[in-house]
Amino acid sequence: MAELTRPESLRLLDQVPIGRIVYTVRALPAIVPVSHVVDNGMIVVRAHVGAECAGSVVAYQADQIDVEERLGWTVTVTGVARRVLDPEELAGFETRLTPLVSAEGVETIRIYPEIVTGYRLVDPSL
């Protein structure tokens, strides 16, 4: 594996529409797939788990891996999730970002990256 820089990691993350958010429920880890956008270096998701995530430290991971060739990349972002409350911002994200699951209580949250780690899976014969 080759380590990626923070800018490379966020650029790759911006190229895929779906990832996984990791948060806690009653002190236990929970993971759900969600759609996302990268906005000014931050990850924004619209999901039914937003209320549980808001104000907490979460992790977000997305990847693009060719399982046959075992090549690709993976990126993990860790940071605090905050609700997006500004009506103009909310309207903009609603047009750019469709929740993966239609459910009651969809919230828009922004993850403020504190730690960004990314790795590229490379051909070991090279």
N, C-alpha and C. Protein backbone atom coordinates (compact mmCIF):
# COMPACT_ATOMS: atom_id res chain seq x y z
N MET A 1 0.85 -1.18 0.00
CA MET A 1 0.00 0.00 0.00
C MET A 1 0.89 1.24 0.00
N ALA A 2 0.45 2.24 -0.72
CA ALA A 2 1.15 3.51 -0.76
C ALA A 2 0.28 4.56 -0.08
N GLU A 3 0.86 5.30 0.86
CA GLU A 3 0.11 6.32 1.58
C GLU A 3 -0.18 7.51 0.68
N LEU A 4 -1.39 8.05 0.80
CA LEU A 4 -1.80 9.22 0.03
C LEU A 4 -1.73 10.47 0.90
N THR A 5 -1.54 11.61 0.28
CA THR A 5 -1.56 12.87 1.01
C THR A 5 -3.01 13.25 1.29
N ARG A 6 -3.19 14.19 2.18
CA ARG A 6 -4.54 14.68 2.50
C ARG A 6 -5.24 15.22 1.26
N PRO A 7 -4.59 16.11 0.46
CA PRO A 7 -5.28 16.60 -0.75
C PRO A 7 -5.63 15.48 -1.73
N GLU A 8 -4.72 14.52 -1.92
CA GLU A 8 -5.02 13.39 -2.82
C GLU A 8 -6.21 12.60 -2.29
N SER A 9 -6.23 12.37 -0.99
CA SER A 9 -7.30 11.59 -0.38
C SER A 9 -8.65 12.26 -0.58
N LEU A 10 -8.73 13.57 -0.33
CA LEU A 10 -10.00 14.28 -0.48
C LEU A 10 -10.42 14.36 -1.94
N ARG A 11 -9.45 14.48 -2.85
CA ARG A 11 -9.77 14.50 -4.29
C ARG A 11 -10.38 13.16 -4.71
N LEU A 12 -9.80 12.06 -4.25
CA LEU A 12 -10.35 10.75 -4.58
C LEU A 12 -11.73 10.56 -3.97
N LEU A 13 -11.88 10.99 -2.73
CA LEU A 13 -13.17 10.88 -2.06
C LEU A 13 -14.26 11.62 -2.83
N ASP A 14 -13.88 12.73 -3.44
CA ASP A 14 -14.82 13.53 -4.22
C ASP A 14 -15.25 12.83 -5.51
N GLN A 15 -14.54 11.78 -5.91
CA GLN A 15 -14.83 11.10 -7.16
C GLN A 15 -15.83 9.95 -7.03
N VAL A 16 -16.18 9.60 -5.80
CA VAL A 16 -17.16 8.52 -5.60
C VAL A 16 -18.36 9.09 -4.83
N PRO A 17 -19.57 8.59 -5.10
CA PRO A 17 -20.75 9.18 -4.47
C PRO A 17 -21.19 8.54 -3.16
N ILE A 18 -20.64 7.37 -2.83
CA ILE A 18 -21.13 6.64 -1.67
C ILE A 18 -19.98 6.16 -0.80
N GLY A 19 -20.19 6.23 0.51
CA GLY A 19 -19.22 5.74 1.48
C GLY A 19 -19.95 5.20 2.69
N ARG A 20 -19.24 5.08 3.80
CA ARG A 20 -19.82 4.55 5.03
C ARG A 20 -19.50 5.50 6.18
N ILE A 21 -20.52 5.82 6.96
CA ILE A 21 -20.30 6.64 8.14
C ILE A 21 -20.30 5.71 9.36
N VAL A 22 -19.33 5.94 10.22
CA VAL A 22 -19.18 5.15 11.45
C VAL A 22 -19.46 6.09 12.62
N TYR A 23 -20.42 5.71 13.45
CA TYR A 23 -20.81 6.53 14.59
C TYR A 23 -21.14 5.59 15.74
N THR A 24 -21.53 6.13 16.87
CA THR A 24 -21.84 5.26 18.01
C THR A 24 -23.31 5.38 18.40
N VAL A 25 -23.85 4.24 18.81
CA VAL A 25 -25.20 4.15 19.34
C VAL A 25 -25.09 3.40 20.66
N ARG A 26 -25.45 4.07 21.76
CA ARG A 26 -25.32 3.49 23.09
C ARG A 26 -23.92 2.91 23.31
N ALA A 27 -22.91 3.68 22.94
CA ALA A 27 -21.50 3.37 23.12
C ALA A 27 -21.01 2.21 22.27
N LEU A 28 -21.79 1.79 21.27
CA LEU A 28 -21.37 0.72 20.37
C LEU A 28 -21.25 1.26 18.96
N PRO A 29 -20.30 0.74 18.17
CA PRO A 29 -20.13 1.26 16.80
C PRO A 29 -21.29 0.85 15.90
N ALA A 30 -21.67 1.77 15.04
CA ALA A 30 -22.67 1.53 14.01
C ALA A 30 -22.12 2.05 12.70
N ILE A 31 -22.41 1.36 11.63
CA ILE A 31 -21.90 1.74 10.31
C ILE A 31 -23.04 1.64 9.32
N VAL A 32 -23.25 2.70 8.53
CA VAL A 32 -24.26 2.65 7.48
C VAL A 32 -23.71 3.30 6.21
N PRO A 33 -24.13 2.78 5.05
CA PRO A 33 -23.73 3.42 3.80
C PRO A 33 -24.56 4.68 3.58
N VAL A 34 -23.91 5.73 3.09
CA VAL A 34 -24.58 7.00 2.80
C VAL A 34 -23.94 7.63 1.56
N SER A 35 -24.66 8.53 0.94
CA SER A 35 -24.10 9.31 -0.16
C SER A 35 -23.46 10.57 0.43
N HIS A 36 -22.49 11.11 -0.30
CA HIS A 36 -21.75 12.26 0.21
C HIS A 36 -21.29 13.18 -0.92
N VAL A 37 -20.89 14.38 -0.53
CA VAL A 37 -20.15 15.29 -1.40
C VAL A 37 -19.01 15.86 -0.56
N VAL A 38 -17.95 16.24 -1.25
CA VAL A 38 -16.86 16.95 -0.59
C VAL A 38 -17.08 18.43 -0.89
N ASP A 39 -17.13 19.23 0.17
CA ASP A 39 -17.43 20.66 0.04
C ASP A 39 -16.41 21.44 0.84
N ASN A 40 -15.55 22.17 0.15
CA ASN A 40 -14.50 22.96 0.81
C ASN A 40 -13.68 22.13 1.79
N GLY A 41 -13.30 20.92 1.37
CA GLY A 41 -12.46 20.07 2.19
C GLY A 41 -13.19 19.34 3.31
N MET A 42 -14.51 19.48 3.36
CA MET A 42 -15.30 18.80 4.38
C MET A 42 -16.25 17.82 3.70
N ILE A 43 -16.66 16.81 4.43
CA ILE A 43 -17.56 15.79 3.91
C ILE A 43 -18.97 16.14 4.36
N VAL A 44 -19.91 16.16 3.41
CA VAL A 44 -21.30 16.46 3.74
C VAL A 44 -22.14 15.26 3.34
N VAL A 45 -22.98 14.80 4.27
CA VAL A 45 -23.88 13.69 4.00
C VAL A 45 -25.30 14.09 4.39
N ARG A 46 -26.26 13.50 3.69
CA ARG A 46 -27.67 13.64 4.07
C ARG A 46 -28.14 12.24 4.37
N ALA A 47 -28.50 12.00 5.63
CA ALA A 47 -28.84 10.64 6.03
C ALA A 47 -29.81 10.64 7.20
N HIS A 48 -30.47 9.53 7.37
CA HIS A 48 -31.41 9.37 8.49
C HIS A 48 -30.69 9.19 9.82
N VAL A 49 -29.38 9.00 9.80
CA VAL A 49 -28.62 8.84 11.05
C VAL A 49 -28.00 10.16 11.51
N GLY A 50 -28.33 11.23 10.85
CA GLY A 50 -27.72 12.52 11.17
C GLY A 50 -27.91 12.97 12.59
N ALA A 51 -29.10 12.73 13.14
CA ALA A 51 -29.37 13.16 14.51
C ALA A 51 -28.47 12.44 15.51
N GLU A 52 -28.18 11.16 15.26
CA GLU A 52 -27.31 10.41 16.16
C GLU A 52 -25.85 10.84 16.03
N CYS A 53 -25.49 11.36 14.87
CA CYS A 53 -24.10 11.73 14.60
C CYS A 53 -23.76 13.15 15.05
N ALA A 54 -24.73 14.04 15.00
CA ALA A 54 -24.48 15.45 15.23
C ALA A 54 -23.82 15.69 16.58
N GLY A 55 -22.71 16.42 16.54
CA GLY A 55 -21.97 16.75 17.75
C GLY A 55 -21.00 15.68 18.20
N SER A 56 -20.93 14.58 17.48
CA SER A 56 -20.06 13.47 17.85
C SER A 56 -18.88 13.34 16.92
N VAL A 57 -17.87 12.64 17.39
CA VAL A 57 -16.76 12.26 16.52
C VAL A 57 -17.21 11.06 15.72
N VAL A 58 -17.03 11.14 14.41
CA VAL A 58 -17.42 10.06 13.50
C VAL A 58 -16.24 9.74 12.58
N ALA A 59 -16.34 8.63 11.92
CA ALA A 59 -15.40 8.31 10.85
C ALA A 59 -16.20 8.15 9.57
N TYR A 60 -15.58 8.47 8.47
CA TYR A 60 -16.21 8.31 7.17
C TYR A 60 -15.22 7.63 6.25
N GLN A 61 -15.66 6.59 5.58
CA GLN A 61 -14.75 5.87 4.70
C GLN A 61 -15.41 5.60 3.36
N ALA A 62 -14.63 5.77 2.31
CA ALA A 62 -15.06 5.42 0.96
C ALA A 62 -13.86 4.84 0.25
N ASP A 63 -14.15 4.07 -0.78
CA ASP A 63 -13.06 3.46 -1.52
C ASP A 63 -13.50 3.11 -2.92
N GLN A 64 -12.54 2.75 -3.71
CA GLN A 64 -12.78 2.24 -5.05
C GLN A 64 -11.73 1.16 -5.26
N ILE A 65 -12.17 -0.09 -5.17
CA ILE A 65 -11.24 -1.21 -5.21
C ILE A 65 -11.70 -2.21 -6.26
N ASP A 66 -10.77 -2.60 -7.12
CA ASP A 66 -11.02 -3.66 -8.09
C ASP A 66 -10.69 -4.97 -7.38
N VAL A 67 -11.72 -5.75 -7.05
CA VAL A 67 -11.50 -6.96 -6.26
C VAL A 67 -10.76 -8.03 -7.04
N GLU A 68 -10.88 -8.04 -8.35
CA GLU A 68 -10.16 -9.02 -9.17
C GLU A 68 -8.66 -8.70 -9.21
N GLU A 69 -8.34 -7.45 -9.48
CA GLU A 69 -6.94 -7.03 -9.59
C GLU A 69 -6.31 -6.68 -8.25
N ARG A 70 -7.17 -6.47 -7.24
CA ARG A 70 -6.72 -6.04 -5.91
C ARG A 70 -5.94 -4.72 -5.97
N LEU A 71 -6.50 -3.82 -6.76
CA LEU A 71 -5.93 -2.48 -6.91
C LEU A 71 -7.01 -1.47 -6.62
N GLY A 72 -6.61 -0.28 -6.22
CA GLY A 72 -7.56 0.79 -5.96
C GLY A 72 -7.08 1.67 -4.83
N TRP A 73 -8.04 2.22 -4.10
CA TRP A 73 -7.69 3.13 -3.00
C TRP A 73 -8.77 3.08 -1.94
N THR A 74 -8.41 3.54 -0.75
CA THR A 74 -9.36 3.68 0.35
C THR A 74 -8.99 4.94 1.13
N VAL A 75 -10.00 5.67 1.57
CA VAL A 75 -9.80 6.91 2.32
C VAL A 75 -10.70 6.88 3.55
N THR A 76 -10.14 7.27 4.70
CA THR A 76 -10.90 7.38 5.94
C THR A 76 -10.70 8.79 6.50
N VAL A 77 -11.81 9.41 6.86
CA VAL A 77 -11.81 10.75 7.45
C VAL A 77 -12.40 10.62 8.85
N THR A 78 -11.73 11.20 9.83
CA THR A 78 -12.24 11.21 11.20
C THR A 78 -12.38 12.66 11.65
N GLY A 79 -13.52 12.99 12.23
CA GLY A 79 -13.74 14.35 12.70
C GLY A 79 -15.11 14.50 13.34
N VAL A 80 -15.41 15.71 13.74
CA VAL A 80 -16.69 16.01 14.40
C VAL A 80 -17.75 16.28 13.34
N ALA A 81 -18.93 15.69 13.56
CA ALA A 81 -20.07 15.91 12.67
C ALA A 81 -20.97 16.99 13.28
N ARG A 82 -21.35 17.94 12.45
CA ARG A 82 -22.24 19.02 12.88
C ARG A 82 -23.39 19.14 11.89
N ARG A 83 -24.58 19.42 12.41
CA ARG A 83 -25.73 19.65 11.54
C ARG A 83 -25.50 20.91 10.71
N VAL A 84 -25.94 20.86 9.47
CA VAL A 84 -25.98 22.05 8.63
C VAL A 84 -27.33 22.69 8.89
N LEU A 85 -27.33 23.92 9.37
CA LEU A 85 -28.58 24.59 9.75
C LEU A 85 -28.95 25.77 8.87
N ASP A 86 -27.99 26.34 8.16
CA ASP A 86 -28.25 27.49 7.31
C ASP A 86 -29.21 27.10 6.18
N PRO A 87 -30.36 27.79 6.06
CA PRO A 87 -31.36 27.42 5.06
C PRO A 87 -30.83 27.42 3.62
N GLU A 88 -29.97 28.38 3.28
CA GLU A 88 -29.42 28.42 1.92
C GLU A 88 -28.51 27.24 1.67
N GLU A 89 -27.65 26.93 2.64
CA GLU A 89 -26.77 25.76 2.50
C GLU A 89 -27.59 24.48 2.40
N LEU A 90 -28.59 24.36 3.25
CA LEU A 90 -29.45 23.17 3.22
C LEU A 90 -30.09 22.99 1.85
N ALA A 91 -30.62 24.06 1.30
CA ALA A 91 -31.26 23.99 -0.02
C ALA A 91 -30.26 23.56 -1.08
N GLY A 92 -29.04 24.09 -1.01
CA GLY A 92 -28.00 23.70 -1.98
C GLY A 92 -27.64 22.23 -1.88
N PHE A 93 -27.48 21.74 -0.65
CA PHE A 93 -27.13 20.33 -0.48
C PHE A 93 -28.29 19.41 -0.86
N GLU A 94 -29.53 19.87 -0.65
CA GLU A 94 -30.67 19.05 -1.04
C GLU A 94 -30.72 18.84 -2.54
N THR A 95 -30.26 19.81 -3.32
CA THR A 95 -30.25 19.64 -4.78
C THR A 95 -29.05 18.82 -5.24
N ARG A 96 -27.95 18.85 -4.51
CA ARG A 96 -26.72 18.14 -4.90
C ARG A 96 -26.62 16.73 -4.32
N LEU A 97 -27.39 16.43 -3.29
CA LEU A 97 -27.14 15.23 -2.52
C LEU A 97 -28.45 14.53 -2.14
N THR A 98 -28.70 13.40 -2.76
CA THR A 98 -29.90 12.61 -2.46
C THR A 98 -29.53 11.55 -1.42
N PRO A 99 -30.30 11.46 -0.34
CA PRO A 99 -30.00 10.42 0.65
C PRO A 99 -30.06 9.04 0.02
N LEU A 100 -29.20 8.17 0.44
CA LEU A 100 -29.17 6.80 -0.08
C LEU A 100 -30.45 6.06 0.29
N VAL A 101 -30.98 6.34 1.47
CA VAL A 101 -32.21 5.71 1.95
C VAL A 101 -33.21 6.82 2.27
N SER A 102 -34.39 6.72 1.69
CA SER A 102 -35.46 7.66 2.02
C SER A 102 -36.08 7.21 3.34
N ALA A 103 -35.99 8.05 4.33
CA ALA A 103 -36.52 7.69 5.65
C ALA A 103 -36.88 8.97 6.39
N GLU A 104 -37.65 8.80 7.45
CA GLU A 104 -37.97 9.93 8.32
C GLU A 104 -36.70 10.47 8.96
N GLY A 105 -36.67 11.74 9.23
CA GLY A 105 -35.59 12.32 10.00
C GLY A 105 -34.27 12.48 9.27
N VAL A 106 -34.31 12.67 7.95
CA VAL A 106 -33.07 12.89 7.22
C VAL A 106 -32.47 14.22 7.65
N GLU A 107 -31.21 14.19 7.99
CA GLU A 107 -30.47 15.40 8.40
C GLU A 107 -29.30 15.60 7.46
N THR A 108 -28.86 16.83 7.33
CA THR A 108 -27.66 17.14 6.59
C THR A 108 -26.57 17.44 7.61
N ILE A 109 -25.48 16.68 7.53
CA ILE A 109 -24.38 16.91 8.46
C ILE A 109 -23.08 17.11 7.70
N ARG A 110 -22.23 17.91 8.30
CA ARG A 110 -20.91 18.19 7.75
C ARG A 110 -19.88 17.60 8.70
N ILE A 111 -18.95 16.86 8.14
CA ILE A 111 -17.86 16.29 8.94
C ILE A 111 -16.65 17.18 8.76
N TYR A 112 -16.14 17.69 9.87
CA TYR A 112 -14.96 18.53 9.87
C TYR A 112 -13.73 17.63 10.06
N PRO A 113 -12.98 17.36 8.98
CA PRO A 113 -11.89 16.39 9.06
C PRO A 113 -10.76 16.83 9.98
N GLU A 114 -10.46 16.00 10.95
CA GLU A 114 -9.30 16.21 11.80
C GLU A 114 -8.17 15.30 11.34
N ILE A 115 -8.54 14.05 11.03
CA ILE A 115 -7.57 13.07 10.56
C ILE A 115 -8.05 12.56 9.21
N VAL A 116 -7.18 12.60 8.22
CA VAL A 116 -7.49 12.06 6.89
C VAL A 116 -6.38 11.09 6.54
N THR A 117 -6.76 9.83 6.33
CA THR A 117 -5.77 8.83 5.92
C THR A 117 -6.25 8.19 4.62
N GLY A 118 -5.32 8.00 3.73
CA GLY A 118 -5.65 7.38 2.46
C GLY A 118 -4.53 6.47 2.01
N TYR A 119 -4.91 5.39 1.35
CA TYR A 119 -3.94 4.42 0.86
C TYR A 119 -4.35 3.97 -0.54
N ARG A 120 -3.35 3.84 -1.37
CA ARG A 120 -3.56 3.28 -2.71
C ARG A 120 -3.03 1.85 -2.69
N LEU A 121 -3.84 0.92 -3.14
CA LEU A 121 -3.40 -0.46 -3.26
C LEU A 121 -2.66 -0.57 -4.59
N VAL A 122 -1.41 -0.93 -4.54
CA VAL A 122 -0.57 -0.96 -5.75
C VAL A 122 -0.17 -2.39 -6.08
N ASP A 123 0.20 -2.58 -7.32
CA ASP A 123 0.64 -3.89 -7.79
C ASP A 123 1.97 -4.22 -7.12
N PRO A 124 2.04 -5.30 -6.35
CA PRO A 124 3.28 -5.62 -5.64
C PRO A 124 4.43 -6.01 -6.57
N SER A 125 4.14 -6.34 -7.82
CA SER A 125 5.20 -6.73 -8.75
C SER A 125 5.93 -5.52 -9.34
N LEU A 126 5.40 -4.33 -9.09
CA LEU A 126 6.04 -3.12 -9.64
C LEU A 126 7.08 -2.57 -8.71
